[in-house]
Short mmCIF file of C-alpha atoms and ligand atoms in Angstrom, two decimals:
data_model
loop_
_atom_site.label_atom_id
_atom_site.label_comp_id
_atom_site.label_asym_id
_atom_site.label_seq_id
_atom_site.Cartn_x
_atom_site.Cartn_y
_atom_site.Cartn_z
CA MET M 1 14.26 21.43 -9.96
CA PRO M 2 17.91 21.24 -8.86
CA LYS M 3 19.68 18.11 -9.99
CA ARG M 4 19.01 15.19 -7.70
CA ILE M 5 21.19 12.21 -6.85
CA ILE M 6 19.27 8.99 -6.33
CA LEU M 7 20.54 5.54 -5.46
CA HIS M 8 18.58 2.40 -6.20
CA VAL M 9 19.82 -0.51 -4.11
CA ASP M 10 18.64 -3.99 -5.09
CA LEU M 11 19.63 -7.12 -3.19
CA ASN M 12 20.65 -9.80 -5.71
CA SER M 13 18.37 -12.87 -5.87
CA PHE M 14 17.24 -11.98 -2.38
CA PHE M 15 15.48 -15.09 -1.02
CA ALA M 16 17.93 -17.53 -2.58
CA THR M 17 20.97 -15.55 -1.46
CA ALA M 18 19.55 -15.41 2.07
CA GLU M 19 19.42 -19.23 2.06
CA GLN M 20 22.94 -19.43 0.66
CA GLN M 21 24.09 -17.05 3.37
CA THR M 22 22.54 -19.27 6.06
CA ASN M 23 23.81 -22.52 4.60
CA PRO M 24 27.21 -22.10 2.92
CA SER M 25 26.98 -25.53 1.30
CA LEU M 26 24.30 -24.10 -1.00
CA ARG M 27 26.63 -21.43 -2.36
CA GLY M 28 27.51 -21.80 -5.99
CA LYS M 29 24.64 -24.24 -6.48
CA PRO M 30 21.31 -23.75 -8.23
CA VAL M 31 18.69 -23.09 -5.55
CA GLY M 32 14.97 -22.44 -5.95
CA ILE M 33 12.69 -21.17 -3.21
CA LEU M 34 9.17 -22.52 -2.91
CA LYS M 35 6.39 -20.69 -1.16
CA ALA M 36 6.12 -23.48 1.43
CA ILE M 37 6.82 -27.18 1.82
CA GLY M 38 4.82 -29.09 -0.77
CA ARG M 39 4.04 -25.98 -2.78
CA THR M 40 4.86 -26.16 -6.41
CA CYS M 41 5.60 -22.59 -7.39
CA VAL M 42 9.17 -21.27 -7.49
CA ILE M 43 9.06 -17.77 -6.03
CA ALA M 44 12.80 -17.06 -6.29
CA ALA M 45 15.89 -18.57 -7.88
CA SER M 46 19.58 -18.24 -7.16
CA VAL M 47 22.01 -16.72 -9.65
CA GLU M 48 23.14 -20.24 -10.58
CA ALA M 49 19.59 -21.46 -11.18
CA LYS M 50 18.81 -18.40 -13.28
CA LYS M 51 21.63 -19.41 -15.62
CA TYR M 52 19.63 -22.54 -16.44
CA GLY M 53 16.62 -20.38 -17.24
CA VAL M 54 14.76 -20.96 -14.00
CA LYS M 55 12.47 -18.02 -13.37
CA THR M 56 10.21 -16.71 -10.65
CA GLY M 57 6.69 -18.07 -10.97
CA MET M 58 7.76 -21.28 -12.66
CA ALA M 59 6.33 -24.61 -11.52
CA ALA M 60 8.73 -26.82 -9.57
CA PHE M 61 8.64 -29.57 -12.21
CA GLU M 62 9.51 -27.09 -14.96
CA ALA M 63 12.46 -25.88 -12.91
CA LYS M 64 13.56 -29.50 -12.41
CA LYS M 65 13.31 -30.11 -16.12
CA LEU M 66 15.58 -27.16 -16.88
CA CYS M 67 18.01 -27.96 -14.11
CA SER M 68 17.85 -31.41 -12.59
CA ALA M 69 20.35 -30.54 -9.86
CA ILE M 70 18.26 -27.69 -8.50
CA ILE M 71 17.76 -27.70 -4.73
CA LEU M 72 14.25 -26.62 -3.83
CA LEU M 73 13.76 -25.10 -0.39
CA PRO M 74 10.68 -23.76 1.41
CA ALA M 75 10.64 -20.01 1.99
CA ASP M 76 11.43 -18.66 5.44
CA PHE M 77 9.70 -15.29 5.57
CA ASP M 78 10.71 -14.53 9.15
CA LYS M 79 14.30 -14.68 8.04
CA TYR M 80 13.76 -12.54 4.93
CA ALA M 81 11.81 -9.94 6.89
CA ASP M 82 14.62 -9.72 9.43
CA ILE M 83 17.18 -9.19 6.68
CA THR M 84 14.98 -6.57 5.00
CA TYR M 85 14.65 -4.74 8.28
CA ARG M 86 18.42 -4.61 8.70
CA PHE M 87 18.93 -3.73 5.03
CA ILE M 88 16.57 -0.73 5.36
CA ASN M 89 18.33 0.34 8.54
CA ILE M 90 21.59 0.48 6.62
CA CYS M 91 20.05 2.41 3.71
CA LYS M 92 18.27 4.99 5.80
CA THR M 93 21.48 6.11 7.47
CA TYR M 94 22.45 7.79 4.19
CA SER M 95 19.35 9.96 3.92
CA PRO M 96 15.99 10.36 5.60
CA THR M 97 14.49 10.29 2.13
CA CYS M 98 14.65 6.55 1.76
CA GLU M 99 11.83 4.65 0.07
CA VAL M 100 11.31 0.95 0.63
CA PHE M 101 10.19 -0.20 -2.79
CA SER M 102 9.92 -3.90 -2.05
CA LEU M 103 11.45 -6.40 0.34
CA ASP M 104 14.80 -6.20 -1.41
CA GLU M 105 14.80 -2.81 -3.09
CA CYS M 106 15.13 0.69 -1.88
CA PHE M 107 15.52 4.18 -3.33
CA ILE M 108 17.67 6.69 -1.46
CA ASP M 109 17.63 10.37 -2.38
CA ILE M 110 21.06 11.56 -1.28
CA SER M 111 20.96 14.96 -3.04
CA GLU M 112 21.21 16.77 0.28
CA THR M 113 23.34 14.29 2.19
CA GLU M 114 25.96 12.92 -0.21
CA LYS M 115 28.48 15.56 0.83
CA PHE M 116 28.62 14.01 4.32
CA PHE M 117 29.70 10.69 2.82
CA ASN M 118 32.22 11.88 0.23
CA GLY M 119 29.87 11.52 -2.69
CA ALA M 120 27.51 9.01 -4.22
CA LEU M 121 30.10 6.42 -5.19
CA ALA M 122 31.52 6.31 -1.67
CA CYS M 123 27.97 5.85 -0.33
CA ALA M 124 27.42 2.96 -2.72
CA PHE M 125 30.65 1.19 -1.77
CA GLU M 126 29.94 1.71 1.91
CA ILE M 127 26.45 0.18 1.56
CA LYS M 128 27.98 -2.85 -0.15
CA ASP M 129 30.56 -3.24 2.63
CA ARG M 130 28.04 -2.84 5.41
CA LEU M 131 25.74 -5.42 3.83
CA LYS M 132 28.56 -7.92 4.16
CA SER M 133 29.67 -6.96 7.65
CA GLU M 134 26.24 -6.40 9.20
CA ILE M 135 24.10 -9.02 7.47
CA GLY M 136 26.42 -11.63 6.03
CA ASP M 137 29.49 -12.04 3.85
CA PHE M 138 27.56 -13.63 0.98
CA MET M 139 25.05 -10.79 0.63
CA THR M 140 25.50 -8.67 -2.46
CA CYS M 141 23.53 -5.88 -4.06
CA SER M 142 23.43 -4.00 -7.30
CA ILE M 143 23.37 -0.25 -6.97
CA GLY M 144 22.29 2.24 -9.60
CA ILE M 145 23.07 5.93 -9.39
CA SER M 146 21.29 8.57 -11.42
CA HIS M 147 19.35 11.82 -11.27
CA ASN M 148 15.91 10.23 -11.13
CA ARG M 149 14.18 7.05 -9.95
CA LEU M 150 13.53 5.63 -13.39
CA LEU M 151 17.18 5.82 -14.42
CA ALA M 152 18.51 4.78 -11.01
CA LYS M 153 16.48 1.58 -11.24
CA LEU M 154 17.59 1.03 -14.81
CA ALA M 155 21.20 1.56 -13.71
CA SER M 156 21.00 -1.04 -10.94
CA SER M 157 19.70 -3.61 -13.42
CA GLN M 158 22.72 -3.18 -15.72
CA ILE M 159 25.15 -5.38 -13.79
CA LYS M 160 24.05 -8.37 -11.71
CA PRO M 161 25.13 -9.57 -9.25
CA ASP M 162 27.14 -7.11 -7.18
CA GLY M 163 27.01 -4.31 -9.72
CA LEU M 164 27.46 -0.59 -9.55
CA PHE M 165 26.44 1.60 -12.46
CA THR M 166 25.90 5.30 -13.02
CA ILE M 167 23.57 6.80 -15.59
CA THR M 168 24.14 10.44 -16.41
CA GLU M 169 22.39 12.73 -18.86
CA ASP M 170 25.09 11.77 -21.40
CA ASN M 171 24.53 8.02 -21.45
CA ALA M 172 20.84 7.87 -20.44
CA LEU M 173 19.36 7.56 -23.94
CA GLU M 174 22.01 5.10 -25.06
CA ILE M 175 21.27 2.80 -22.11
CA LEU M 176 17.52 3.17 -22.58
CA ASP M 177 17.81 2.22 -26.24
CA GLN M 178 19.64 -0.98 -25.34
CA SER M 179 16.94 -1.93 -22.82
CA ASP M 180 13.76 -3.84 -23.27
CA LEU M 181 10.52 -1.87 -23.03
CA LEU M 182 9.15 -4.39 -20.58
CA ASP M 183 12.17 -4.08 -18.28
CA VAL M 184 11.93 -0.38 -17.81
CA CYS M 185 8.48 1.02 -17.74
CA GLY M 186 6.73 -1.07 -15.18
CA LEU M 187 3.82 -0.75 -17.55
CA GLY M 188 2.45 -4.21 -17.25
CA PHE M 189 1.96 -6.66 -19.97
CA GLY M 190 -1.29 -5.18 -21.28
CA LEU M 191 0.22 -1.85 -22.23
CA TYR M 192 3.29 -3.54 -23.62
CA THR M 193 1.27 -5.75 -25.97
CA HIS M 194 -0.69 -2.69 -27.04
CA LEU M 195 2.57 -0.90 -27.89
CA VAL M 196 3.92 -3.90 -29.78
CA GLY M 197 0.61 -4.11 -31.61
CA LEU M 198 1.26 -0.58 -32.85
CA GLY M 199 4.70 -1.64 -34.03
CA ILE M 200 6.48 0.07 -31.15
CA ASP M 201 8.82 -2.48 -29.63
CA ASN M 202 11.80 -0.41 -28.52
CA PHE M 203 12.72 2.94 -27.05
CA PRO M 204 13.92 4.69 -30.22
CA LYS M 205 10.55 3.95 -31.84
CA LEU M 206 8.66 5.08 -28.74
CA ARG M 207 10.58 8.33 -28.71
CA LEU M 208 9.48 9.06 -32.27
CA CYS M 209 5.81 8.97 -31.24
CA SER M 210 4.19 12.34 -30.72
CA LEU M 211 2.33 13.09 -27.53
CA TYR M 212 -0.79 13.47 -29.65
CA PHE M 213 -0.40 9.97 -31.11
CA LEU M 214 0.22 8.44 -27.68
CA ASN M 215 -2.71 10.30 -26.20
CA LYS M 216 -5.00 8.91 -28.89
CA HIS M 217 -4.00 5.33 -28.06
CA PHE M 218 -3.26 5.39 -24.35
CA GLY M 219 -5.16 8.27 -22.79
CA SER M 220 -3.79 11.29 -21.07
CA TYR M 221 -2.14 9.59 -18.10
CA TRP M 222 -0.18 6.84 -19.84
CA SER M 223 0.67 8.92 -22.89
CA LEU M 224 2.57 11.45 -20.81
CA HIS M 225 4.20 8.66 -18.85
CA LEU M 226 5.34 6.89 -22.01
CA TYR M 227 6.51 10.15 -23.55
CA ASN M 228 8.64 10.92 -20.49
CA VAL M 229 9.94 7.40 -19.95
CA SER M 230 11.23 7.18 -23.50
CA ARG M 231 13.28 10.31 -22.81
CA GLY M 232 14.53 9.19 -19.40
CA ILE M 233 12.43 11.82 -17.64
CA ASP M 234 10.95 11.05 -14.24
CA ASN M 235 10.13 13.77 -11.76
CA SER M 236 8.51 11.58 -9.12
CA PRO M 237 9.97 12.11 -5.68
CA VAL M 238 11.48 9.42 -3.51
CA MET M 239 8.82 8.83 -0.89
CA PRO M 240 10.27 8.70 2.60
CA LEU M 241 9.06 6.08 5.07
CA ALA M 242 7.04 8.58 7.07
CA GLU M 243 4.91 9.75 4.15
CA ILE M 244 3.51 6.57 2.67
CA PRO M 245 -0.19 6.98 1.92
CA ASP M 246 -2.72 4.82 3.72
CA ALA M 247 -3.70 1.48 2.26
CA LYS M 248 -6.86 1.41 0.15
CA SER M 249 -7.70 -2.21 0.77
CA VAL M 250 -6.42 -5.35 2.42
CA SER M 251 -6.67 -8.67 0.72
CA ARG M 252 -5.47 -12.21 1.01
CA THR M 253 -5.36 -14.71 -1.80
CA TYR M 254 -4.36 -18.32 -1.91
CA THR M 255 -3.90 -20.85 -4.68
CA THR M 256 -4.26 -24.38 -3.39
CA HIS M 257 -1.85 -27.04 -4.53
CA ARG M 258 -4.61 -29.57 -4.88
CA LEU M 259 -8.18 -29.15 -6.00
CA LEU M 260 -10.54 -28.63 -3.05
CA THR M 261 -13.71 -30.59 -3.68
CA LYS M 262 -15.43 -30.76 -0.31
CA LYS M 263 -17.64 -27.81 0.55
CA GLU M 264 -16.32 -27.93 4.11
CA GLU M 265 -12.71 -27.58 2.94
CA ILE M 266 -13.59 -24.66 0.71
CA LEU M 267 -15.39 -22.87 3.52
CA LYS M 268 -12.46 -23.51 5.84
CA LEU M 269 -10.05 -21.92 3.39
CA MET M 270 -12.45 -19.01 2.98
CA ARG M 271 -12.69 -18.56 6.76
CA ASN M 272 -8.92 -18.80 7.03
CA LEU M 273 -8.42 -16.00 4.50
CA CYS M 274 -11.15 -13.92 6.17
CA GLU M 275 -9.35 -14.22 9.50
CA GLU M 276 -6.03 -13.31 7.89
CA THR M 277 -7.55 -10.29 6.13
CA ALA M 278 -9.39 -9.05 9.21
CA ASN M 279 -6.33 -9.64 11.37
CA LYS M 280 -4.15 -7.64 9.09
CA ALA M 281 -6.70 -4.82 8.94
CA ARG M 282 -6.87 -4.71 12.74
CA GLN M 283 -3.09 -4.67 13.02
CA MET M 284 -3.10 -1.65 10.74
CA ASN M 285 -5.87 -0.09 12.87
CA LEU M 286 -8.20 -0.11 9.91
CA CYS M 287 -11.71 -1.33 9.21
CA GLY M 288 -13.63 -1.45 5.97
CA ARG M 289 -17.10 -1.60 4.49
CA TYR M 290 -16.41 -3.19 1.14
CA VAL M 291 -16.13 -6.96 0.96
CA GLY M 292 -14.91 -8.76 -2.15
CA LEU M 293 -14.69 -12.48 -2.74
CA ALA M 294 -13.19 -14.42 -5.63
CA LEU M 295 -13.24 -18.16 -6.14
CA ARG M 296 -11.73 -20.00 -9.04
CA SER M 297 -11.83 -23.59 -10.20
CA SER M 298 -9.89 -24.87 -13.15
CA GLN M 299 -12.69 -23.92 -15.54
CA LYS M 300 -14.74 -21.17 -13.98
CA SER M 301 -14.17 -18.17 -11.84
CA TYR M 302 -16.63 -16.36 -9.62
CA TRP M 303 -16.36 -12.90 -8.25
CA GLY M 304 -18.70 -10.85 -6.09
CA HIS M 305 -18.75 -8.01 -3.62
CA ARG M 306 -20.90 -6.22 -1.06
CA THR M 307 -20.77 -2.66 0.13
CA LEU M 308 -21.99 -2.23 3.69
CA LYS M 309 -23.38 0.72 5.60
CA THR M 310 -21.16 0.06 8.61
CA TYR M 311 -17.47 -0.70 8.90
CA ILE M 312 -16.28 -4.10 10.01
CA ASP M 313 -12.96 -5.57 11.08
CA ASP M 314 -13.71 -9.02 12.43
CA GLY M 315 -13.14 -12.28 10.64
CA LYS M 316 -16.44 -13.89 11.50
CA ARG M 317 -18.53 -11.07 10.02
CA LEU M 318 -16.30 -10.96 7.00
CA PHE M 319 -16.81 -14.69 6.58
CA ASP M 320 -20.59 -14.45 6.99
CA LEU M 321 -20.65 -11.85 4.23
CA CYS M 322 -18.49 -14.01 1.98
CA CYS M 323 -20.96 -16.86 2.54
CA GLN M 324 -23.80 -14.57 1.49
CA ILE M 325 -21.90 -13.44 -1.59
CA SER M 326 -21.13 -16.99 -2.66
CA GLN M 327 -24.55 -18.40 -1.73
CA SER M 328 -25.72 -18.89 -5.29
CA TRP M 329 -22.39 -20.03 -6.70
CA PRO M 330 -22.25 -23.73 -7.52
CA ILE M 331 -18.99 -24.25 -5.67
CA ASP M 332 -17.81 -27.80 -6.04
CA HIS M 333 -14.14 -27.55 -6.74
CA VAL M 334 -11.84 -24.67 -5.95
CA ARG M 335 -8.24 -23.87 -6.79
CA PHE M 336 -8.04 -20.25 -5.80
CA CYS M 337 -9.68 -18.06 -3.20
CA GLY M 338 -9.28 -14.35 -2.55
CA VAL M 339 -10.87 -12.14 0.10
CA THR M 340 -10.73 -8.34 0.09
CA LEU M 341 -11.73 -5.77 2.66
CA GLY M 342 -11.88 -2.33 1.09
CA MET M 343 -13.13 1.23 1.61
CA LEU M 344 -10.97 1.35 4.67
CA THR M 345 -11.00 3.92 7.41
CA LYS M 346 -9.15 4.28 10.69
CA ASN M 347 -10.89 2.28 13.36
CA GLN M 348 -10.47 5.09 15.85
CA TYR M 349 -13.21 6.92 13.94
CA LEU M 350 -15.73 4.16 14.70
CA PRO M 351 -18.55 4.86 17.12
CA ILE M 352 -18.36 3.13 20.52
CA PRO M 353 -20.75 0.16 20.54
CA LEU M 354 -24.03 0.81 22.33
CA LEU M 355 -25.54 -2.65 22.59
CA PRO M 356 -24.12 -4.94 25.28
CA SER M 357 -23.80 -7.78 22.78
CA ASP M 358 -21.71 -5.63 20.44
CA LYS M 359 -19.58 -4.52 23.34
CA ARG M 360 -19.03 -8.15 24.36
CA GLN M 361 -18.02 -9.09 20.83
CA LEU M 362 -15.56 -6.22 20.71
CA ASP M 363 -14.07 -7.17 24.09
CA LEU M 364 -13.78 -10.77 23.00
CA MET M 365 -11.96 -9.77 19.85
CA SER M 366 -9.50 -7.45 21.54
CA THR M 367 -8.83 -10.11 24.19
CA ILE M 368 -8.08 -12.69 21.51
CA ASP M 369 -5.85 -10.20 19.71
CA ARG M 370 -3.93 -9.53 22.90
CA ILE M 371 -3.45 -13.22 23.64
CA ASN M 372 -2.29 -13.89 20.09
CA LYS M 373 0.04 -10.92 20.18
CA ARG M 374 1.62 -12.23 23.35
CA PHE M 375 1.80 -15.94 22.59
CA GLY M 376 1.94 -15.99 18.81
CA ASP M 377 -0.55 -15.82 15.95
CA TYR M 378 -3.37 -18.39 16.02
CA THR M 379 -2.83 -19.33 19.67
CA ILE M 380 -6.59 -18.80 19.78
CA PHE M 381 -8.45 -19.29 16.53
CA PRO M 382 -11.97 -20.09 15.32
CA ALA M 383 -12.97 -23.71 15.85
CA GLN M 384 -13.91 -23.87 12.19
CA LEU M 385 -10.20 -23.93 11.36
CA LEU M 386 -9.56 -27.03 13.46
CA GLY M 387 -8.12 -29.95 11.57
CA MET M 388 -6.60 -27.98 8.71
CA ASP M 389 -3.19 -26.51 8.03
CA ILE M 390 -3.73 -22.83 8.57
CA VAL M 391 -2.67 -20.90 5.52
CA ARG M 392 -0.56 -17.79 5.94
CA PRO M 393 -0.18 -16.19 2.54
CA GLU M 394 2.74 -14.08 3.67
CA VAL M 395 4.13 -13.30 0.26
CA ASN M 396 0.97 -11.45 -0.47
CA GLY M 397 1.15 -9.94 2.93
CA TYR M 398 4.48 -8.33 2.39
CA PHE M 399 4.13 -7.42 -1.22
CA GLY M 400 0.46 -6.53 -1.12
CA ASP M 401 -0.06 -4.22 1.79
CA ARG M 402 2.71 -1.74 1.39
CA LYS M 403 1.51 0.28 4.31
CA PHE M 404 1.43 -2.71 6.59
CA ARG M 405 4.82 -3.88 5.45
CA LEU M 406 6.31 -0.48 6.08
CA ASN M 407 4.65 -0.15 9.44
CA PHE M 408 6.15 -3.43 10.30
CA LEU M 409 9.55 -2.11 9.28
CA ARG M 410 9.04 1.05 11.28
CA ASN M 411 7.83 -0.63 14.43
CA ASN M 412 10.26 -3.48 14.69
CA MET D 1 26.01 -35.24 -0.30
CA SER D 2 22.95 -33.81 1.36
CA TYR D 3 22.99 -30.10 2.02
CA GLU D 4 21.53 -30.32 5.52
CA THR D 5 20.57 -32.69 8.31
CA SER D 6 17.74 -31.76 10.61
CA ILE D 7 18.48 -32.34 14.29
CA ASN D 8 16.17 -30.27 16.51
CA GLU D 9 17.65 -31.27 19.88
CA SER D 10 18.06 -29.26 23.06
CA ILE D 11 21.72 -28.69 23.81
CA LYS D 12 24.17 -26.86 26.03
CA ILE D 13 26.07 -23.96 24.55
CA TRP D 14 28.87 -21.83 25.87
CA ALA D 15 28.50 -18.30 24.63
CA PHE D 16 29.84 -14.80 25.10
CA PHE D 17 27.31 -12.09 25.64
CA ASP D 18 29.06 -9.11 24.15
CA PRO D 19 27.40 -5.97 22.80
CA SER D 20 30.16 -5.40 20.25
CA THR D 21 29.61 -8.68 18.38
CA PRO D 22 29.06 -8.11 14.65
CA LEU D 23 25.93 -9.11 12.68
CA GLY D 24 23.55 -7.30 14.98
CA VAL D 25 23.23 -9.71 17.89
CA ASN D 26 25.21 -9.54 21.07
CA ILE D 27 25.76 -13.24 21.49
CA PHE D 28 28.71 -15.18 20.24
CA PRO D 29 28.56 -18.95 20.72
CA ILE D 30 31.98 -20.42 21.53
CA ALA D 31 31.36 -24.13 21.80
CA MET D 32 28.72 -26.76 22.36
CA ASN D 33 28.44 -30.14 23.95
CA TRP D 34 26.54 -32.40 21.63
CA ARG D 35 26.25 -36.17 21.95
CA ARG D 36 29.19 -36.10 24.37
CA ARG D 37 31.41 -34.30 21.93
CA LEU D 38 32.84 -30.86 22.34
CA ILE D 39 32.50 -28.78 19.20
CA LYS D 40 34.23 -25.41 19.03
CA PHE D 41 32.96 -22.58 16.88
CA HIS D 42 35.29 -20.15 15.22
CA LYS D 43 32.95 -18.00 13.22
CA LEU D 44 29.44 -16.62 13.27
CA ILE D 45 28.13 -16.84 9.71
CA PHE D 46 24.63 -15.49 10.00
CA THR D 47 22.08 -14.38 12.53
CA SER D 48 18.42 -13.53 12.33
CA SER D 49 15.70 -13.00 14.86
CA LYS D 50 11.98 -13.54 14.91
CA LYS D 51 9.19 -13.16 17.37
CA ILE D 52 6.69 -15.78 18.40
CA GLY D 53 4.19 -13.70 20.30
CA GLU D 54 6.32 -11.68 22.69
CA VAL D 55 9.19 -14.16 22.77
CA LYS D 56 12.23 -13.24 20.75
CA ILE D 57 13.96 -16.18 19.12
CA LEU D 58 17.45 -15.85 17.69
CA ASN D 59 18.81 -18.00 14.93
CA LEU D 60 22.56 -18.31 14.70
CA VAL D 61 24.65 -20.17 12.18
CA CYS D 62 28.07 -21.03 13.55
CA ALA D 63 31.03 -22.59 11.79
CA SER D 64 33.27 -25.22 13.36
CA GLU D 65 36.36 -26.73 11.74
CA THR D 66 34.27 -29.38 10.01
CA ALA D 67 30.69 -28.20 9.60
CA ASN D 68 28.16 -25.42 10.08
CA PHE D 69 25.53 -25.54 12.81
CA GLU D 70 22.26 -23.69 12.99
CA LEU D 71 21.37 -22.89 16.59
CA GLU D 72 18.23 -21.42 18.03
CA TYR D 73 18.24 -19.35 21.20
CA ASN D 74 15.06 -18.56 23.10
CA THR D 75 15.70 -15.22 24.81
CA GLN D 76 12.91 -15.78 27.31
CA ASN D 77 13.85 -19.13 28.85
CA GLN D 78 17.47 -18.89 27.66
CA LEU D 79 17.48 -22.39 26.23
CA TRP D 80 19.34 -23.48 23.14
CA LYS D 81 18.45 -25.89 20.40
CA LEU D 82 20.54 -27.39 17.66
CA LYS D 83 18.30 -27.07 14.60
CA ARG D 84 20.40 -28.53 11.81
CA ILE D 85 23.87 -29.38 10.65
CA MET D 86 25.12 -28.27 7.26
CA PRO D 87 28.28 -29.37 5.50
CA GLN D 88 30.96 -26.85 4.68
CA ASN D 89 30.92 -25.63 1.14
MG1 MG I 501 16.41 -8.07 -6.23
#
């Protein structure tokens, strides 16, 4: 393989910086972003808040304890999505091989195109400038340059905020050895604890392991991955926008901020998530025949699924199935609910309904979808959801369904 | 000092519509008349847009001499709203 040049661009403290961009009086102050008003989980923290040890996923009261001056704001996902969209538009002008890795991260393979921009460093500086002139003067990013994705991402994490760092074959191992295993591999905590259990807690030790030893403990897939990672080897291509594989499943989960004790409330939340899931599937032109439901209270968790013979994509049927699944569960108090629609296929492959009642249902649904598309989501919604705050677990939406998120970026 | 004050009032805005405006929108608010006071803007700090159904809504943060103002522009009915006032940093 000829030597590649890959940039990893990472917006610094994305959600918090976006708020500091919008409201200059928040700049230089510790800011935490909550999922929504009244929610207790910090989903992002500003550079200043991070200095106090505030981390993503922390409860609001913990963040307050660490930093009493912290300003907690509800997330504004419309705003973040708009910034992401413009950020990607900047990145993709440097190469068609541009992979949106998350809302604030993107890989660009400029091996073929860097010569048009006077080299990788010039590209990186130009991206930084354009971020400021086209999105806002407070926006910064860290950019890593290297010959593969693994090292490019490692490079961008070296200096934050507003960093620029290059990893070459000469310094790759040195940088790896200074890094934490957990920061680099994307292995998940399970694998990490397994490694530590074997006494392997850094890269030099991992590199000493033979492939045979790793294979014995981690199986063929992860052993090779670990072997390569420890040597800074990563041959995976940057996946351009147009070639993202189809989603395997759509799901929506929600953790309530108070315990739901009434059966009616629990069913409402369930219906809400069913509608969200089905909606999202329809927007992606998908339907599925696997239904999964999870409910959790503080002590117990329940999980069940059904596989159907026919594909479905409407919220009511999804809900009816969830009711069947949970029929025997003694649901009295709920903290968490998750609904999944899996085994997806394109809905254009579905047969045309034969029965008049099915046809009517289909017409009704597409009419509702059209009205909601024109006037806004939930202009028309099931009466069951009356009298509750409709939940829109957008974070999941963006981070969960990659395909949907990317379609959204492509179509906007 | 508080970092923002919610207002949410309909207001009159004078604006340029100019395709060469930076930050991706082609509107540049110049001044507004709010509570019988004329406030002039000298800088556009941030813009974003969202859609509610088919209606495109623009959000613009403009700086005056003394404070920053978040405005909302409905591109369908062309009405403006003053969303909030934020102190300068
Ligand atoms: Mg980031």
